[in-house]
PDB file of C-alpha atoms and ligand atoms in Angstrom:
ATOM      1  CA  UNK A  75     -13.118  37.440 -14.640  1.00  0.00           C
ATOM      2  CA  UNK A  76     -15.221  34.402 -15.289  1.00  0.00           C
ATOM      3  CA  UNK A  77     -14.843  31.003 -16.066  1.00  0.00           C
ATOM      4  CA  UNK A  78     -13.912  30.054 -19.723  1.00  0.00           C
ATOM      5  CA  UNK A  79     -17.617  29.471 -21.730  1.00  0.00           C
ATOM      6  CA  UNK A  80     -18.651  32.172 -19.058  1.00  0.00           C
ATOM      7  CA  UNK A  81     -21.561  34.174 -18.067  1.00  0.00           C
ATOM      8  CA  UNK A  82     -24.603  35.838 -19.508  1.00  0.00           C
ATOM      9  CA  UNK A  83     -24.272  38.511 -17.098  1.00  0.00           C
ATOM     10  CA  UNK A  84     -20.835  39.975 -18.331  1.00  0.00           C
ATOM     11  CA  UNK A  85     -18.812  39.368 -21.979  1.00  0.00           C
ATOM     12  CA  UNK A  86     -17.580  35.985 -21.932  1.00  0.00           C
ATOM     13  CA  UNK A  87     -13.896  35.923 -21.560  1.00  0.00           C
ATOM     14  CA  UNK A  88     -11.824  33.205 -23.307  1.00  0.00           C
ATOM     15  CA  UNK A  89      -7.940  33.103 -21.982  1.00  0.00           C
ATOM     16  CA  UNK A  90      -8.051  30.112 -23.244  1.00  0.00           C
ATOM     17  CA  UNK A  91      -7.908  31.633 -26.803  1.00  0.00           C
ATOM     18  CA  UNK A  92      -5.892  34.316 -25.932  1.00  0.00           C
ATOM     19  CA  UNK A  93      -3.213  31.928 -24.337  1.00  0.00           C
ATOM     20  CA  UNK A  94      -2.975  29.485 -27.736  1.00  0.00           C
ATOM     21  CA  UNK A  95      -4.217  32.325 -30.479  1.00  0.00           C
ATOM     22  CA  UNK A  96      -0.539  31.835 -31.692  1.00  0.00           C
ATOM     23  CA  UNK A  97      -0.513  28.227 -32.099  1.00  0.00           C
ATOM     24  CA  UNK A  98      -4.199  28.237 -33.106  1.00  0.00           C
ATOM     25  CA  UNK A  99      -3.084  30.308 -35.952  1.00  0.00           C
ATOM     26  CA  UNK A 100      -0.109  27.708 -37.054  1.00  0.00           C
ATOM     27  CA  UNK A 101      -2.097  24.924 -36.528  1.00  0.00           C
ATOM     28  CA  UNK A 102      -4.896  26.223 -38.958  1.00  0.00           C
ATOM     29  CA  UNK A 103      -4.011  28.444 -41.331  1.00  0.00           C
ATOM     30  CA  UNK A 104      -7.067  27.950 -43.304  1.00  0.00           C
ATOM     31  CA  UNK A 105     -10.166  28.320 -42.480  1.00  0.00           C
ATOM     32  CA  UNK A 106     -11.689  24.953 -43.485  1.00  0.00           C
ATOM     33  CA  UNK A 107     -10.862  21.709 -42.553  1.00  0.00           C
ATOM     34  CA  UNK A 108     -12.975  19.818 -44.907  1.00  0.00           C
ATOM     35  CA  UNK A 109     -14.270  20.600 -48.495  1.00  0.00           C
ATOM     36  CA  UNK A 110     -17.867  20.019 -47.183  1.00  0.00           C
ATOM     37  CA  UNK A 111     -17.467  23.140 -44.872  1.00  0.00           C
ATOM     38  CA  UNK A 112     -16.428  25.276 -47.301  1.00  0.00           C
ATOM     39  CA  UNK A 113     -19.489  24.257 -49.107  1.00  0.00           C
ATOM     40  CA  UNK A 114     -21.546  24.585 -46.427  1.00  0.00           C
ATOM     41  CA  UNK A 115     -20.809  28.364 -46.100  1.00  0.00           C
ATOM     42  CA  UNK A 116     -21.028  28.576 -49.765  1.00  0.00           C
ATOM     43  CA  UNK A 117     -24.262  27.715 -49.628  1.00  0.00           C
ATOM     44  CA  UNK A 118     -25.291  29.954 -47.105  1.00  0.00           C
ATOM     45  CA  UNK A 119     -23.963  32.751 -48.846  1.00  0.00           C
ATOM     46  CA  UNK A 120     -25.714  31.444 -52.185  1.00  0.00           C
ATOM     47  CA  UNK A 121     -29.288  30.996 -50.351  1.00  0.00           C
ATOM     48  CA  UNK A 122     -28.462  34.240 -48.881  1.00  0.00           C
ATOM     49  CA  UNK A 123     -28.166  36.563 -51.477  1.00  0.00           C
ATOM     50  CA  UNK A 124     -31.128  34.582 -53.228  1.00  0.00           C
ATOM     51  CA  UNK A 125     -33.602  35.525 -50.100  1.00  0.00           C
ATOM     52  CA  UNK A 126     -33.277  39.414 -51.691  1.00  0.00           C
ATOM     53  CA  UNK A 127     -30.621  42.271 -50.998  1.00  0.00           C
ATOM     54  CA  UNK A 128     -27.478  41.539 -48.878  1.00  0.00           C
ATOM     55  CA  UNK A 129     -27.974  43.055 -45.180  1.00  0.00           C
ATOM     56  CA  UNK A 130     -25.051  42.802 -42.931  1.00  0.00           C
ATOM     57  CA  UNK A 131     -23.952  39.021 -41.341  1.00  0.00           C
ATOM     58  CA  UNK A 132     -22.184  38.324 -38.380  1.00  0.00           C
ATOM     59  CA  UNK A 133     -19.542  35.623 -38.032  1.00  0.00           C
ATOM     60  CA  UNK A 134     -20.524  35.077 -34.262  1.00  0.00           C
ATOM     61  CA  UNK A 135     -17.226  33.445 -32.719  1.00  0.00           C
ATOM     62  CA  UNK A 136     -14.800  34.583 -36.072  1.00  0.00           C
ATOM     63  CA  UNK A 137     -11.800  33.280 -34.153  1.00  0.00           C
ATOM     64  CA  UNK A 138      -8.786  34.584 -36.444  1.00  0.00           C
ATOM     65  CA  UNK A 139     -10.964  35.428 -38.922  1.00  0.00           C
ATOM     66  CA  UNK A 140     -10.576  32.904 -42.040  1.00  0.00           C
ATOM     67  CA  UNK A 141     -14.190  32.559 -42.618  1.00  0.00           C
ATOM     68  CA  UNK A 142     -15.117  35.927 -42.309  1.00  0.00           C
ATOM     69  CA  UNK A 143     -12.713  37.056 -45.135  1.00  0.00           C
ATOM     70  CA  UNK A 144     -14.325  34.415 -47.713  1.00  0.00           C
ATOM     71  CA  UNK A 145     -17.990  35.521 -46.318  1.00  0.00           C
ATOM     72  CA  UNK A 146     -16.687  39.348 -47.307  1.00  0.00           C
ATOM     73  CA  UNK A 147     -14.748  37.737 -50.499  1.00  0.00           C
ATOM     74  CA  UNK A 148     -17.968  36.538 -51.777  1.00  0.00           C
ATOM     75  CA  UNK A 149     -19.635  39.657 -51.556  1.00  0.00           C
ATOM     76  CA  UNK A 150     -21.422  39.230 -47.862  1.00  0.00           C
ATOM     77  CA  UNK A 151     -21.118  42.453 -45.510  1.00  0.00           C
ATOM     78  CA  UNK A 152     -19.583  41.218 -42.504  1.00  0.00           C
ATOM     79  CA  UNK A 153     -18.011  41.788 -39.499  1.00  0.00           C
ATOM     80  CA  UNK A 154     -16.321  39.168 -37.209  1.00  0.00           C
ATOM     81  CA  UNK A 155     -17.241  39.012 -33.272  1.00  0.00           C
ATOM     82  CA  UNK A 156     -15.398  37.188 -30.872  1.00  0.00           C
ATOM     83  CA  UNK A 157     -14.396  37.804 -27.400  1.00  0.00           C
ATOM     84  CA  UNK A 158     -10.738  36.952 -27.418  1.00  0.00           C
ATOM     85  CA  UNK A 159      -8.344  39.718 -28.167  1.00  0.00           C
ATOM     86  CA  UNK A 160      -5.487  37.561 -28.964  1.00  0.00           C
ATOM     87  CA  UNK A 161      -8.002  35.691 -32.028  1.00  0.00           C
ATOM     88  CA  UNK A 162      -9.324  39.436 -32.728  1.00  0.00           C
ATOM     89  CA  UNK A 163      -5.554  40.539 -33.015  1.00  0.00           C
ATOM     90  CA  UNK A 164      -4.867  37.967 -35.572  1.00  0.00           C
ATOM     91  CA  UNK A 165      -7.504  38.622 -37.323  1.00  0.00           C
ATOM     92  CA  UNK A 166      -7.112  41.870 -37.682  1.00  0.00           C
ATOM     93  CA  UNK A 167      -3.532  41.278 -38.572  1.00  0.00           C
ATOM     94  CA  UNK A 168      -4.901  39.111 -41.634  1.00  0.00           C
ATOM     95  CA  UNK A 169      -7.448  41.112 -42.801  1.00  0.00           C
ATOM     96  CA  UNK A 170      -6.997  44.795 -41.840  1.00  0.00           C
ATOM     97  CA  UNK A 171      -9.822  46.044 -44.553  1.00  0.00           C
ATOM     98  CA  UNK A 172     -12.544  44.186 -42.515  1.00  0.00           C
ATOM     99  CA  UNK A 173     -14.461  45.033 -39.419  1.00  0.00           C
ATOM    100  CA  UNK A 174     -13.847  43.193 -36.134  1.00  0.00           C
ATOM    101  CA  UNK A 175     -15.731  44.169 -32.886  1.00  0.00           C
ATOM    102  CA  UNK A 176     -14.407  42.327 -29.341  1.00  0.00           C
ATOM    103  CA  UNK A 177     -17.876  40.780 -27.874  1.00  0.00           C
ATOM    104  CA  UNK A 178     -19.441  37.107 -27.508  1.00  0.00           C
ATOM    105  CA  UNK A 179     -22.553  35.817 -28.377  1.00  0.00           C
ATOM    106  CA  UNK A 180     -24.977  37.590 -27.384  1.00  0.00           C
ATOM    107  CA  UNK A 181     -24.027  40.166 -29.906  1.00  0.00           C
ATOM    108  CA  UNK A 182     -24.359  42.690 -26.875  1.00  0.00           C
ATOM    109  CA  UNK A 183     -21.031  44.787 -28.141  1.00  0.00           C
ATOM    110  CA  UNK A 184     -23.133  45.237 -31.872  1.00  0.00           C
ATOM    111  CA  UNK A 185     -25.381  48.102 -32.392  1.00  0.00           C
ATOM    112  CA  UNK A 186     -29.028  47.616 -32.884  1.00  0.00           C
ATOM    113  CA  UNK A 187     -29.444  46.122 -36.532  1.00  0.00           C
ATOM    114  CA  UNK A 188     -31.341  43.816 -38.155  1.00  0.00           C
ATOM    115  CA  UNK A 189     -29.028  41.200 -39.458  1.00  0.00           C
ATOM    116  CA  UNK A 190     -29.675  38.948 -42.623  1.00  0.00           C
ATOM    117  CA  UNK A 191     -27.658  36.021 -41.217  1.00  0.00           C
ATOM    118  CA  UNK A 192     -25.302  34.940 -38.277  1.00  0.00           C
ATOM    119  CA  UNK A 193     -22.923  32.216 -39.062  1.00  0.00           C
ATOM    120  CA  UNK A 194     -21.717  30.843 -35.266  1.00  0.00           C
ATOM    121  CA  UNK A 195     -19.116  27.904 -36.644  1.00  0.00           C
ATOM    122  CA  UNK A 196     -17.748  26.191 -33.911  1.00  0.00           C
ATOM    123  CA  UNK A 197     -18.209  28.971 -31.092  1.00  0.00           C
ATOM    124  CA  UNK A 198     -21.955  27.801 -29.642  1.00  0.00           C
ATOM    125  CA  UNK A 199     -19.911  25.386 -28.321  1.00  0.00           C
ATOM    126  CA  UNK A 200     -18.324  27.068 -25.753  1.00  0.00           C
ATOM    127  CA  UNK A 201     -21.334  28.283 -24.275  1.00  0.00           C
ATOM    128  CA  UNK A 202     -22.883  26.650 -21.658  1.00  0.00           C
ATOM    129  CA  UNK A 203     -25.765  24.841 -22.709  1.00  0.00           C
ATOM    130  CA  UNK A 204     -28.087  26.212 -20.426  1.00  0.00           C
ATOM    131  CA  UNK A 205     -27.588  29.434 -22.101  1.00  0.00           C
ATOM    132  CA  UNK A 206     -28.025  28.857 -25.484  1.00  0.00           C
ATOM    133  CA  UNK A 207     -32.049  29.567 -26.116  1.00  0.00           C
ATOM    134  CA  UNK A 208     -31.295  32.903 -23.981  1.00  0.00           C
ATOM    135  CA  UNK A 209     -28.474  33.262 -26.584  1.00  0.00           C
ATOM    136  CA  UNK A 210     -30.546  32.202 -29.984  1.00  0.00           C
ATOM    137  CA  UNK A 211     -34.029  34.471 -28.638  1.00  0.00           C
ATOM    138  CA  UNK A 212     -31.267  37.096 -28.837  1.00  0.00           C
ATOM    139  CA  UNK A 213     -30.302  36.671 -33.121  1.00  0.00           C
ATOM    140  CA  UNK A 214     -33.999  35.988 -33.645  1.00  0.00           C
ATOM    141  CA  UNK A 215     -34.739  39.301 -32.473  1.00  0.00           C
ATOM    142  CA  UNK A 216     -32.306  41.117 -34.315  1.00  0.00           C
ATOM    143  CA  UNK A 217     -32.869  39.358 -37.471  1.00  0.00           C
ATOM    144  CA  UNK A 218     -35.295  40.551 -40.564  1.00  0.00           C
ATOM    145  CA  UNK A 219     -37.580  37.782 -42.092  1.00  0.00           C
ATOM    146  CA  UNK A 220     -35.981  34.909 -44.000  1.00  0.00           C
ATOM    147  CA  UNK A 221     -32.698  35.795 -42.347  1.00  0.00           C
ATOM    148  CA  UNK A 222     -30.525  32.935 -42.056  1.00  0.00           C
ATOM    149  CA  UNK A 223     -28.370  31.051 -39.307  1.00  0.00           C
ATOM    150  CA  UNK A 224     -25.125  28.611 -40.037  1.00  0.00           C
ATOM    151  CA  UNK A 225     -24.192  26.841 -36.906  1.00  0.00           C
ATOM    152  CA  UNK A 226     -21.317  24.181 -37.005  1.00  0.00           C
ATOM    153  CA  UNK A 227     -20.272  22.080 -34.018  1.00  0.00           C
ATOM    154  CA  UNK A 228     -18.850  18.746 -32.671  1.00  0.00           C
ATOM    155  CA  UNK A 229     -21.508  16.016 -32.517  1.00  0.00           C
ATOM    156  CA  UNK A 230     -22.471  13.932 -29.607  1.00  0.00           C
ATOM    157  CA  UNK A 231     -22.379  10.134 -30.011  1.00  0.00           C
ATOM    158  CA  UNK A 232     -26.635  10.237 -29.190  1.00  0.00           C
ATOM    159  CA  UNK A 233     -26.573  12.169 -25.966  1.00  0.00           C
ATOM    160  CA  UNK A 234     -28.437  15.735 -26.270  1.00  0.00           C
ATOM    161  CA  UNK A 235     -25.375  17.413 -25.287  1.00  0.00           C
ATOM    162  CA  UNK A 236     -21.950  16.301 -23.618  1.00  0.00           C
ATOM    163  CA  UNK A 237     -19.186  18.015 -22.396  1.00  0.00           C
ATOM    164  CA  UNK A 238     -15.642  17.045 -24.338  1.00  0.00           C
ATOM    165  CA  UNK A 239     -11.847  17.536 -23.460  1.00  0.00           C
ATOM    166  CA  UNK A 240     -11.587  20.462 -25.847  1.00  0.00           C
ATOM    167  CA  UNK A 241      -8.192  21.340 -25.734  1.00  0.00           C
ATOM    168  CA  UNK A 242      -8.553  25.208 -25.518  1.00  0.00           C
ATOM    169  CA  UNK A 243     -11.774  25.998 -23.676  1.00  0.00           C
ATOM    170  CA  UNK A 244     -14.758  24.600 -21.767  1.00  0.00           C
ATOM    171  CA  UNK A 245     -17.286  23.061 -24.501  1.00  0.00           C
ATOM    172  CA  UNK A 246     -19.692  20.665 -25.083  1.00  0.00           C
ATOM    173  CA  UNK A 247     -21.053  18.518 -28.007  1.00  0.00           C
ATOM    174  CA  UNK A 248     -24.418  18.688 -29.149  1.00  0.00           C
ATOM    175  CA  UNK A 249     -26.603  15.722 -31.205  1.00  0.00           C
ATOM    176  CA  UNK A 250     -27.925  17.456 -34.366  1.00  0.00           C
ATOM    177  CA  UNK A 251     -31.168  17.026 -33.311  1.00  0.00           C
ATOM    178  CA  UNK A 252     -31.201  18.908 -29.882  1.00  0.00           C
ATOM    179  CA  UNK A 253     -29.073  21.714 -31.327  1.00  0.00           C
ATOM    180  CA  UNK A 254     -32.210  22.022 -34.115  1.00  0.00           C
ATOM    181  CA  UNK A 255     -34.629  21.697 -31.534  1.00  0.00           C
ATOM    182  CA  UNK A 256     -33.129  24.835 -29.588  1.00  0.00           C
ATOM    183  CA  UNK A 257     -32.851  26.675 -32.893  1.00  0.00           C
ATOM    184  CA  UNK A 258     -37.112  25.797 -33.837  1.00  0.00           C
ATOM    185  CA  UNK A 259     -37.702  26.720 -30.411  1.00  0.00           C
ATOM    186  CA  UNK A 260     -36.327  29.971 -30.971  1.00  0.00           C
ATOM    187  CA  UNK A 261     -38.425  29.845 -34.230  1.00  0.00           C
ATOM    188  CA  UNK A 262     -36.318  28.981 -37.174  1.00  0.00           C
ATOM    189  CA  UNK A 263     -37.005  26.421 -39.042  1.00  0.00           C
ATOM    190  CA  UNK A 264     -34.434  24.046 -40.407  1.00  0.00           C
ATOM    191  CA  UNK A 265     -33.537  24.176 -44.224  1.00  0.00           C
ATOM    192  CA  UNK A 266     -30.629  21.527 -43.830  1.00  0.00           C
ATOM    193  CA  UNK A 267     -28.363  20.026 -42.619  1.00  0.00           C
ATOM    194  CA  UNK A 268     -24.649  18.443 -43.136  1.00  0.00           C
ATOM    195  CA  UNK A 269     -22.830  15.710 -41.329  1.00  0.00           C
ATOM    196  CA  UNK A 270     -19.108  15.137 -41.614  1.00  0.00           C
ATOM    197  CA  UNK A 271     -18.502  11.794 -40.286  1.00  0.00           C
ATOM    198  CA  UNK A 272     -15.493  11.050 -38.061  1.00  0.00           C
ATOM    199  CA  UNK A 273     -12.226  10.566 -40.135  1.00  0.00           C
ATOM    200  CA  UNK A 274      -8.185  11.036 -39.670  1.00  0.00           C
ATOM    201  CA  UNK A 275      -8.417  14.942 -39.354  1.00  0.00           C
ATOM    202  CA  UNK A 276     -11.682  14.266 -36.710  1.00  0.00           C
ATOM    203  CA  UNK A 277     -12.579  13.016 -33.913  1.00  0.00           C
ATOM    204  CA  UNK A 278     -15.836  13.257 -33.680  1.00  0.00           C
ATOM    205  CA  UNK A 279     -18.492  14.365 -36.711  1.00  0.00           C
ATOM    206  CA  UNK A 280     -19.177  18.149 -37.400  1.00  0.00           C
ATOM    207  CA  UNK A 281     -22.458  18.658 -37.623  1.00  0.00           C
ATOM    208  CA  UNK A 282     -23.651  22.125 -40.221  1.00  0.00           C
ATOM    209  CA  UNK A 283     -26.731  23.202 -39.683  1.00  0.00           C
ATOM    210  CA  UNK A 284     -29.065  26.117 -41.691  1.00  0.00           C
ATOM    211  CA  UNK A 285     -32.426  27.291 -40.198  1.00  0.00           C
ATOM    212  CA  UNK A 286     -34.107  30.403 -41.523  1.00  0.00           C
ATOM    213  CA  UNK A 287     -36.270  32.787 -39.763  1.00  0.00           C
ATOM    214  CA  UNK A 288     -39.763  32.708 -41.698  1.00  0.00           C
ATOM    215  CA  UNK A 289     -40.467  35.525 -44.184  1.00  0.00           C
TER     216      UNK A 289
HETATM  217  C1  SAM B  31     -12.766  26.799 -32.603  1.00  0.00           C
HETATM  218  S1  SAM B  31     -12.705  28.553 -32.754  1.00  0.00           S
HETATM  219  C2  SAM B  31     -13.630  28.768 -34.265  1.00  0.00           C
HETATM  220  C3  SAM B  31     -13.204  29.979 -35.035  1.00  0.00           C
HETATM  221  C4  SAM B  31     -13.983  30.241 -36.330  1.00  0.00           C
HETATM  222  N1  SAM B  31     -15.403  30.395 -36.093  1.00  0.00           N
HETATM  223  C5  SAM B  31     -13.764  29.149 -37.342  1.00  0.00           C
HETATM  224  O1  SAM B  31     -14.723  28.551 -37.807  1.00  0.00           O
HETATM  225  O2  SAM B  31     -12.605  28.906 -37.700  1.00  0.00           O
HETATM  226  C6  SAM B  31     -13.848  29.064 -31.521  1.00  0.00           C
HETATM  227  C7  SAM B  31     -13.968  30.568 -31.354  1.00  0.00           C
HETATM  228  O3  SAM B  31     -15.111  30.837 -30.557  1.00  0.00           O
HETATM  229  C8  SAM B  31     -14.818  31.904 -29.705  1.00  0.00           C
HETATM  230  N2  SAM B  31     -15.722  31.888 -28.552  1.00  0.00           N
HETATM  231  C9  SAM B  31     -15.565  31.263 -27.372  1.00  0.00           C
HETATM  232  N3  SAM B  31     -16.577  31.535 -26.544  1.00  0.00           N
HETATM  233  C10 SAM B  31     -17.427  32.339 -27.220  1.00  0.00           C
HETATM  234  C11 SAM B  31     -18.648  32.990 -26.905  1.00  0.00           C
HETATM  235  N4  SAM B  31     -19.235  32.844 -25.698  1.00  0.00           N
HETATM  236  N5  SAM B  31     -19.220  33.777 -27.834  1.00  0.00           N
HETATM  237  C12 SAM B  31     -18.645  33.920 -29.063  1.00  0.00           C
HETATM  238  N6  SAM B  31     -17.479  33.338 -29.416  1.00  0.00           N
HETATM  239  C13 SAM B  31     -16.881  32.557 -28.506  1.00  0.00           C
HETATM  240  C14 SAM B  31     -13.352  31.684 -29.318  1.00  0.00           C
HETATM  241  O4  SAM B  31     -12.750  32.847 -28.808  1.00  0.00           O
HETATM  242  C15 SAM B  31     -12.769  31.200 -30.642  1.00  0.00           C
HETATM  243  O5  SAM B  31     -12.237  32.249 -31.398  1.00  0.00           O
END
């Protein structure tokens, strides 16, 4: 087995997850933590099914599987991906009409389909940074034009990327900007983006980013 945030070469394993899916169930029961978040995958969803018909999402990283059920609530055709079982488990446990499939992100466990969008909240970050472009070249090549990409994560303080004391997993904060450069290097372009500044639920901003893949 590899190290938690893992290898390209095999699934990603996260005993981390497995070990607190439990507690990380108690200790968020929701599956925002902000208003602005909830928002922010509103608005996806909103540009989303403005861009033309629906096509199938993936919530890269779905964790227990919150915001996958209000992606499918709002009329999205999703299915969660994560590589935990004992996250998966819960998930499934919450929301037994939806479709969960045990893989990371690379999206290597999905069949072949284009995908309209790929929401990765929170999850990039346990990836080693050197493998994220491998990791984004892989959506962009399974998306259809205008397709869209929501990634959240933990901003840096002005360094490109840092590693943090997450409590669960290996992971590393990324400044807004380098995270964007990575995903217009991959070729999408950035549509917007929302901060979250640090605050008594926080400790350190969230940054939400949407890039599209040109028409
Ligand atoms: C902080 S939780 C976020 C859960 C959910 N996305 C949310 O917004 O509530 C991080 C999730 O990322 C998953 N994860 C960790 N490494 C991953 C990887 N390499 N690929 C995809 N997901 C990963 C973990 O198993 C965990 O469920």
């Amino acid at each position: 087995m590899s190290a938690p945030g893992a290898s390209m070469r095999g699934m990603s394993e996260q005993p981390g997850y497995d070990a607190m899916a439990d507690a990380y169930d108690e200790a968020f029961p929701a599956g925002y933590a902000s208003v602005v978040e909830r928002h922010a995958v509103a608005t996806f969803v909103d540009e989303l099914l403005a861009t033309g018909p629906p096509g199938l999402v993936v919530d890269v990283g779905c964790g227990t599987g919150h915001v996958t059920h209000d992606l499918a609530s709002r009329g999205i055709d999703v299915v969660g991906v994560d590589p935990s079982p004992g996250m998966l488990a819960i998930a499934r446990r919450h929301y037994p009409e939806l479709r969960w499939v045990r893989g990371d992100a690379t999206l290597a466990a999905l069949p072949e389909v284009r995908l309209a969008g790929v929401v990765a909240r929170f999850s990039l970050i346990h990836v080693p940074p050197e493998d994220v472009s491998g990791i984004l070249a892989g959506w962009v090549s399974r998306l259809r034009p205008g397709a869209l990409v929501l990634v959240a994560f933990q901003c840096s303080d002005g360094e490109p990327v840092l590693e943090f004391d997450h409590r669960v997993a290996r992971a590393w904060r990324w400044h807004p900007d380098s995270m964007a450069a990575l995903l217009e290097a991959a070729g999408l372009q950035e549509r917007w983006r929302m901060v979250v500044q640090r605050d008594a639920a926080r400790r350190f901003p969230d940054c939400h980013l949407l890039h599209q893949l040109p028409q």
